[in-house]
Every structure is written in C-alpha cells, then in structure tokens.
Short mmCIF file of C-alpha atoms and ligand atoms in Angstrom, two decimals:
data_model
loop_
_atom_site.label_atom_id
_atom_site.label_comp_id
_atom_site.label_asym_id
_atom_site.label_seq_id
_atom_site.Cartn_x
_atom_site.Cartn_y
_atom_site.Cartn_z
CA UNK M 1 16.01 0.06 41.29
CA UNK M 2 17.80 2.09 38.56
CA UNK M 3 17.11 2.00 34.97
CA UNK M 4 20.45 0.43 34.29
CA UNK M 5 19.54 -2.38 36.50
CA UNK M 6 16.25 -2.99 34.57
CA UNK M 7 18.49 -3.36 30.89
CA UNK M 8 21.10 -5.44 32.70
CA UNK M 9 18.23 -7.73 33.66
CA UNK M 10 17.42 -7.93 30.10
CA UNK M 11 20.69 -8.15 28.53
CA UNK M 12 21.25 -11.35 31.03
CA UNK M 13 18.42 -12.83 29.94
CA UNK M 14 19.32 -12.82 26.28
CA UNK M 15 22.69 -13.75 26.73
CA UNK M 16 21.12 -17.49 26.97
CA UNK M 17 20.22 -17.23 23.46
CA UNK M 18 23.95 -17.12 22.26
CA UNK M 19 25.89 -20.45 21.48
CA UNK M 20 29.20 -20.77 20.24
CA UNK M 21 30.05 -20.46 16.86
CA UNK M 22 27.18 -18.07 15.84
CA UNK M 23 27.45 -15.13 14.05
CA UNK M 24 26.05 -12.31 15.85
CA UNK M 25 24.98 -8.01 14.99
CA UNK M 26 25.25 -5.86 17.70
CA UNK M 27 23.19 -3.23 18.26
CA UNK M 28 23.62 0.69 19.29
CA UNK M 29 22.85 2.45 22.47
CA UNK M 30 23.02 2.18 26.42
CA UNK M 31 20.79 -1.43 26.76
CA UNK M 32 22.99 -2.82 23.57
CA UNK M 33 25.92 -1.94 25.78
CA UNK M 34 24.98 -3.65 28.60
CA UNK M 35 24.67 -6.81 26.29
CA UNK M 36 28.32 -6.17 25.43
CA UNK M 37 29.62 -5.41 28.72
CA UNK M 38 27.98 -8.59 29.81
CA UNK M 39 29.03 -11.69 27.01
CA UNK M 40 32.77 -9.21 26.77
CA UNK M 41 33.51 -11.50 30.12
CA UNK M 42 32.82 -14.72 28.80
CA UNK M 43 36.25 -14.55 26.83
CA UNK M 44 35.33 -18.77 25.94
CA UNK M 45 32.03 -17.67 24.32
CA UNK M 46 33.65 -14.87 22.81
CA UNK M 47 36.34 -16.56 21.24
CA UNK M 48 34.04 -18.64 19.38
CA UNK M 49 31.63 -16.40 17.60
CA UNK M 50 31.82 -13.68 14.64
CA UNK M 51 30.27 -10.31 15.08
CA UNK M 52 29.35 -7.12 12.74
CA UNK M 53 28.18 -3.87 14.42
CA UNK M 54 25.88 -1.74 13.24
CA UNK M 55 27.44 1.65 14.23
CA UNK M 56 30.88 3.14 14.90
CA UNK M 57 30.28 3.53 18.91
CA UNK M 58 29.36 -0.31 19.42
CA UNK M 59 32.26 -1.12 17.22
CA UNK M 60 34.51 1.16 20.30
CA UNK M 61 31.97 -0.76 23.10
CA UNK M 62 32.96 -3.97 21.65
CA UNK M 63 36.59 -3.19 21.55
CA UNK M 64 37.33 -2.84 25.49
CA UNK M 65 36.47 -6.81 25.53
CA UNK M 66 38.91 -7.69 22.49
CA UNK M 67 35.72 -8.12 20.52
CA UNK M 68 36.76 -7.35 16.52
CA UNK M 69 33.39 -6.41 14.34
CA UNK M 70 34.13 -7.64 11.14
CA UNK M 71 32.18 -5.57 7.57
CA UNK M 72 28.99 -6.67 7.05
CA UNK M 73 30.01 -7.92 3.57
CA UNK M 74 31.15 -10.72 5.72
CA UNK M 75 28.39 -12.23 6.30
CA UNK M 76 25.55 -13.74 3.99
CA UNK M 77 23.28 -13.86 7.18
CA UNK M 78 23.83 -13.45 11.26
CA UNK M 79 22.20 -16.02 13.25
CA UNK M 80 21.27 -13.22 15.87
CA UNK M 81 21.09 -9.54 15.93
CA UNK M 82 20.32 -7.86 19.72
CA UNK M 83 19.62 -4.82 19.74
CA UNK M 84 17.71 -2.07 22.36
CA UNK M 85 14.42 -0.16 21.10
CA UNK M 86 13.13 3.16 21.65
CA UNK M 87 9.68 2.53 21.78
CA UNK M 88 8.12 -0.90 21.21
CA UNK M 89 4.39 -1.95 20.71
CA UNK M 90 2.35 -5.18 21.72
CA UNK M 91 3.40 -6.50 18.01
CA UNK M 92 6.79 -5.70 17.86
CA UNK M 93 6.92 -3.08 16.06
CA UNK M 94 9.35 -0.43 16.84
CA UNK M 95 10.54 2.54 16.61
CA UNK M 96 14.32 3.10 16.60
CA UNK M 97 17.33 5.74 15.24
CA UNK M 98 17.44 7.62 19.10
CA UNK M 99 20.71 6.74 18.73
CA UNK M 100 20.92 7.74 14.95
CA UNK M 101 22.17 4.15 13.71
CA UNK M 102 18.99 3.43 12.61
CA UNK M 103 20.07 2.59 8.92
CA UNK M 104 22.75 0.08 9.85
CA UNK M 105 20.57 -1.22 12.49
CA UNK M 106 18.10 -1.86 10.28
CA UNK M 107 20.74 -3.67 7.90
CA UNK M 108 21.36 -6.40 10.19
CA UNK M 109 18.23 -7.14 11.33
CA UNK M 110 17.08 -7.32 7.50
CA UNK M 111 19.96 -10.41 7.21
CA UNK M 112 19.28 -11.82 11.17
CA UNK M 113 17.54 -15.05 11.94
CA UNK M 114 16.42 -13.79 14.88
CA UNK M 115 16.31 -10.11 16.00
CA UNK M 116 16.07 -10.10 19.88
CA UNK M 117 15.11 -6.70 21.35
CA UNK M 118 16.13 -5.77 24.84
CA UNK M 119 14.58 -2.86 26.46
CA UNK M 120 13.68 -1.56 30.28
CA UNK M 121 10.30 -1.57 30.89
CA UNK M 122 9.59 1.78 29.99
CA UNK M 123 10.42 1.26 26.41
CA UNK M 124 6.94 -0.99 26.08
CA UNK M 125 4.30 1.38 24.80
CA UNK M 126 0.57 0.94 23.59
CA UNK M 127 0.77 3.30 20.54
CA UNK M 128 3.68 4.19 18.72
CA UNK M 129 4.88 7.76 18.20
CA UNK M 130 5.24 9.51 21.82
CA UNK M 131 9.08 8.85 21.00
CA UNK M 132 9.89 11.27 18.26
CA UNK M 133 10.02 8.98 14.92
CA UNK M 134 13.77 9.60 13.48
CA UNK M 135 13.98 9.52 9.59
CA UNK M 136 17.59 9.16 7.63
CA UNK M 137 17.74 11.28 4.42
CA UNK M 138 20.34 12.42 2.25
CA UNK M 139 22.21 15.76 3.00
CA UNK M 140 21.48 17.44 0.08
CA UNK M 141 18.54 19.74 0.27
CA UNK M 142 16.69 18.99 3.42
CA UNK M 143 14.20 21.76 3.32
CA UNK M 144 12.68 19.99 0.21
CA UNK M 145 12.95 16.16 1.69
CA UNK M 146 10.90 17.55 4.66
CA UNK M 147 8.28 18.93 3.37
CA UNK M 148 7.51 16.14 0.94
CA UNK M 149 7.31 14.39 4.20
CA UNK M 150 4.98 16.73 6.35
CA UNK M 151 2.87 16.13 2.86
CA UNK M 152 2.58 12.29 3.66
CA UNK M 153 1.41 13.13 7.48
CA UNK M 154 -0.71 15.82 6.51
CA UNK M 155 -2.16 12.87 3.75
CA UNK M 156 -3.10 10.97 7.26
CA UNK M 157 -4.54 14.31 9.11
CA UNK M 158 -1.37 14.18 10.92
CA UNK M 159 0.12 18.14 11.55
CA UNK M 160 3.55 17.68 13.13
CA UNK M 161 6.35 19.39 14.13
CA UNK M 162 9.62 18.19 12.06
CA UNK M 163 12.92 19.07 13.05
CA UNK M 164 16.75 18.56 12.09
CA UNK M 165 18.78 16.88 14.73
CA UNK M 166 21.55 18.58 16.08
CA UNK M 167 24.37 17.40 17.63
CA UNK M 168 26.14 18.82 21.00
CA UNK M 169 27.74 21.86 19.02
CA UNK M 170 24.47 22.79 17.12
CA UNK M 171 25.72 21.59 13.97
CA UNK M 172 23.98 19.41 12.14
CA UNK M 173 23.87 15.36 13.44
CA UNK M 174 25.79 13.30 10.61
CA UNK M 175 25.03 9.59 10.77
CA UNK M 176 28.48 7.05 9.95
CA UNK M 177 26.74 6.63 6.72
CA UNK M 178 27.08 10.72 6.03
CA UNK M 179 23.30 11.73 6.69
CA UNK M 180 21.31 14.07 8.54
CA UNK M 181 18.04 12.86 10.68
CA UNK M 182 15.37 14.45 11.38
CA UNK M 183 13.14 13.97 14.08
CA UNK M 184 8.97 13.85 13.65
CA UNK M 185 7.19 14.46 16.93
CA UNK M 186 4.13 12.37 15.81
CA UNK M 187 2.38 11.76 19.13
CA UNK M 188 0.62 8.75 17.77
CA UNK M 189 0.92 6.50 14.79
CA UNK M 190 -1.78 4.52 13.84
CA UNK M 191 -1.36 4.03 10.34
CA UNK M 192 2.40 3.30 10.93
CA UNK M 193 2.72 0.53 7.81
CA UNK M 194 0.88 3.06 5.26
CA UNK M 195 2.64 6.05 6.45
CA UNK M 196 5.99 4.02 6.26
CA UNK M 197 5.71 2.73 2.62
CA UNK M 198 4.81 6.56 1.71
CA UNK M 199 7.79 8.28 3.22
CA UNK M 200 10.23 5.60 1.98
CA UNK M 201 9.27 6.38 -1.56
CA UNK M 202 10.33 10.09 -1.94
CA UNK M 203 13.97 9.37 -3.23
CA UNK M 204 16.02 11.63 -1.09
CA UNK M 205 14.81 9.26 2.44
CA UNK M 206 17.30 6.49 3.07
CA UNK M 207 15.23 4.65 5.96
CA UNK M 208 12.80 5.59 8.59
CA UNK M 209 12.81 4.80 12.22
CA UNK M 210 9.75 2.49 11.69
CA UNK M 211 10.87 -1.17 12.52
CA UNK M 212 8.03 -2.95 11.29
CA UNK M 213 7.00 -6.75 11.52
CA UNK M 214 10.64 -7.15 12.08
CA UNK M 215 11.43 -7.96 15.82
CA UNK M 216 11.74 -11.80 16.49
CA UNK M 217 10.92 -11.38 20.48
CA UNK M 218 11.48 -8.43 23.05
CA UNK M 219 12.95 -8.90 26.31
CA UNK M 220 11.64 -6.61 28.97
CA UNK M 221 13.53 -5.80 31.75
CA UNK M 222 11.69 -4.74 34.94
CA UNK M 223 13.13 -4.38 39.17
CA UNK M 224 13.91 -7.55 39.53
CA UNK M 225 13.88 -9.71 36.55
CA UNK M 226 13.01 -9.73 32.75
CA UNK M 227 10.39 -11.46 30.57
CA UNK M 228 10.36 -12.81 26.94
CA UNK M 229 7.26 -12.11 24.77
CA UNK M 230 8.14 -14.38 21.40
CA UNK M 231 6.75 -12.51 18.10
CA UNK M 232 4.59 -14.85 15.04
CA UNK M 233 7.03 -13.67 11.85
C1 5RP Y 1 20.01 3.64 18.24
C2 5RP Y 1 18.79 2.92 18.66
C3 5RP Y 1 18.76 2.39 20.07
O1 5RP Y 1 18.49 1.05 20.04
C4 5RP Y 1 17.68 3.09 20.82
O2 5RP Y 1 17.91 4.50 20.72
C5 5RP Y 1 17.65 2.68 22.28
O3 5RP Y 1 18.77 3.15 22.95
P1 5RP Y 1 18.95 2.97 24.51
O4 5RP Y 1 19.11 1.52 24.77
O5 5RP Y 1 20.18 3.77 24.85
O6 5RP Y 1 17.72 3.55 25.18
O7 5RP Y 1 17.85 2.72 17.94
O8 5RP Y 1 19.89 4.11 16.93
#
C-alpha cells in the first residue's frame, strides 16, 4: 500500500467531521490535498460552507473544485482547520513549515475551533526534531537572526546545524508572506516549549515550526484504515 493511500485513508476519515454551513481553513501540502481532492466532489457540501487557505498553492488545489478561499479578515473564527503535519508527538504537538506555510498555517489554527491533523502513519513520532524544525524570519540580515538562534540551542546544550532553505533554482525560498526559512536539524527536542518561547523573542523571527498544545485530534492513516486519537486542550 502506497503512502498516498495511507493520507487518503485519513483525509476520508475527517471528511465526517464537516457539516454544512461551517467555516473551514485549509491546510498546505500533499495529505491537505487529498482532503481537498476528496470534499471538491461533494459539490452539495461544498456549496454550503466558507473556506480561507492558508497558502497560495491550496488556494490553486482548491480552485480545480470551484472552491473560492476567501481573506482571512473574513472570518472572526473557523469552525475547523485540517491540516497535514510533519512530525507529530503522543501530545500533539507538532512540528510543521515542510511546506514553508507554516506562518499562515499557524494563523488559522490560532482562530479554529478545532484543528484536525491528518497524517500517514509515518508522520507519528516519539520525540520531536528528526524532521528538520523550519523557522520564518524576516529577510533582512539573516546571518545575525541565526546566530541569535544557534545561541538559544547552544543555551539547551543543543549544537546544530542551521541552514537557509533554498528553493529549486538555489535562490533563496521566499514564503507568500515575503520571508526566508531556515531549517534547524535538531535531532531531538526535549525542551520544545522553553526553546520555543526563546526563539520567538529575538525580533527579527516571525514564527517557528513548533505547533505546540495546539492540535485538537490527529488522524492517522495506516494500509487499510485510519484512527482518531482526540487531544485534552
Ligand atoms: C506545510 C506543512 C505541511 O502540513 C507539512 O509539510 C506536511 O506536508 P505533507 O502532507 O505533504 O507531508 O506544514 O507548511
């Protein structure tokens, strides 16, 4: 059984959560798609609810099924965000951005009732960090952002490498919000709620990858069918 098959088994799961009228965030990346690819057919379902997206390739995603993501101003609150994961812990917390959306992802869950995460079942992990933490920062100096941020690890005996993303061309990755990423190959993070609070205080970080205490319930999608494990928030 393909990977694929495992998110589609979790995507059709969560689809069961939707009613009509709701207002709904989509999420980025190839298991948000599949959630998109699957409700895009129910054009009755469709019809009746309001969506945001929280990056520029869901908003295309979306669009095959007539499915119009309206601003985010729109909306005081969404009644569901879904959303994939790229690493996800016994808790529910998370770590997220593979995609690089991380920022606007982490906008809608912040206004979402409930934040469903669907993932395959190799997104389930015991300790966060194998998955290389992405952190949003401003373009403007990077050299200096970074190293104020090696400072927190090294603060938690942490000695990492820290890199720049690139995109296909080399050049720098830009976010839709105008940013640059970088990428922290951690290996483990233990003291992910300390280490979080830290590197979200030096001014020139927008957001970090960390999805903490967040995450209303993750559906995991195995061979053969999926599983819900509901989160205490
Ligand atoms: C994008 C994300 C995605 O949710 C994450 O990268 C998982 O993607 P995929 O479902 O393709 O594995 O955080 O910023």
């Amino acid at each position: 059984m393909t990977t694929q098959q495992k998110k589609i088994n979790a995507a059709q799961l969560v689809i069961k959560k939707i009613k009509p009228g709701m207002s709904l965030g989509l999420g980025t990346g190839s298991t948000a798609n599949e959630f998109i690819h699957i409700l895009g057919k129910d054009r009755d379902l469709v019809k009746s609810l309001k969506f945001t997206s929280s990056s520029n390739q869901t908003i295309e995603t979306a669009r095959i099924y007539s499915i119009k993501c309206l601003e985010l101003d729109e909306f005081d609150y969404l009644d569901i965000t879904i959303d994939g994961a790229d690493e996800i812990d016994k808790n529910g917390d998370m770590i997220k951005g593979g995609g690089g959306a991380l920022l606007r992802e982490k906008m809608l869950a912040n206004i979402s009732k409930e934040y469903f995460i669907i993932i395959d079942e190799s997104k389930s992990v015991k300790t966060l960090g194998n998955f290389p933490l992405p952190i949003e920062i401003i373009p403007f100096s990077p050299k200096s952002t970074i190293s104020q941020i090696d400072k927190v690890f090294k603060k938690h005996q942490m000695v990492l490498q820290i890199e720049i993303r690139v995109d296909s061309t080399g050049s720098n990755f830009i976010t839709d919000g105008g940013n640059f990423i970088i990428d922290c190959y951690c290996k483990k993070i233990f003291q992910s709620k300390e280490i979080n609070a830290e590197i979200e205080k030096i001014p020139s970080v927008i957001t970090t990858g960390l999805f903490l205490n967040m995450s209303s319930s993750v559906i995991i999608g195995y061979d053969q069918y999926a599983t819900e494990f509901k989160f205490d928030r």
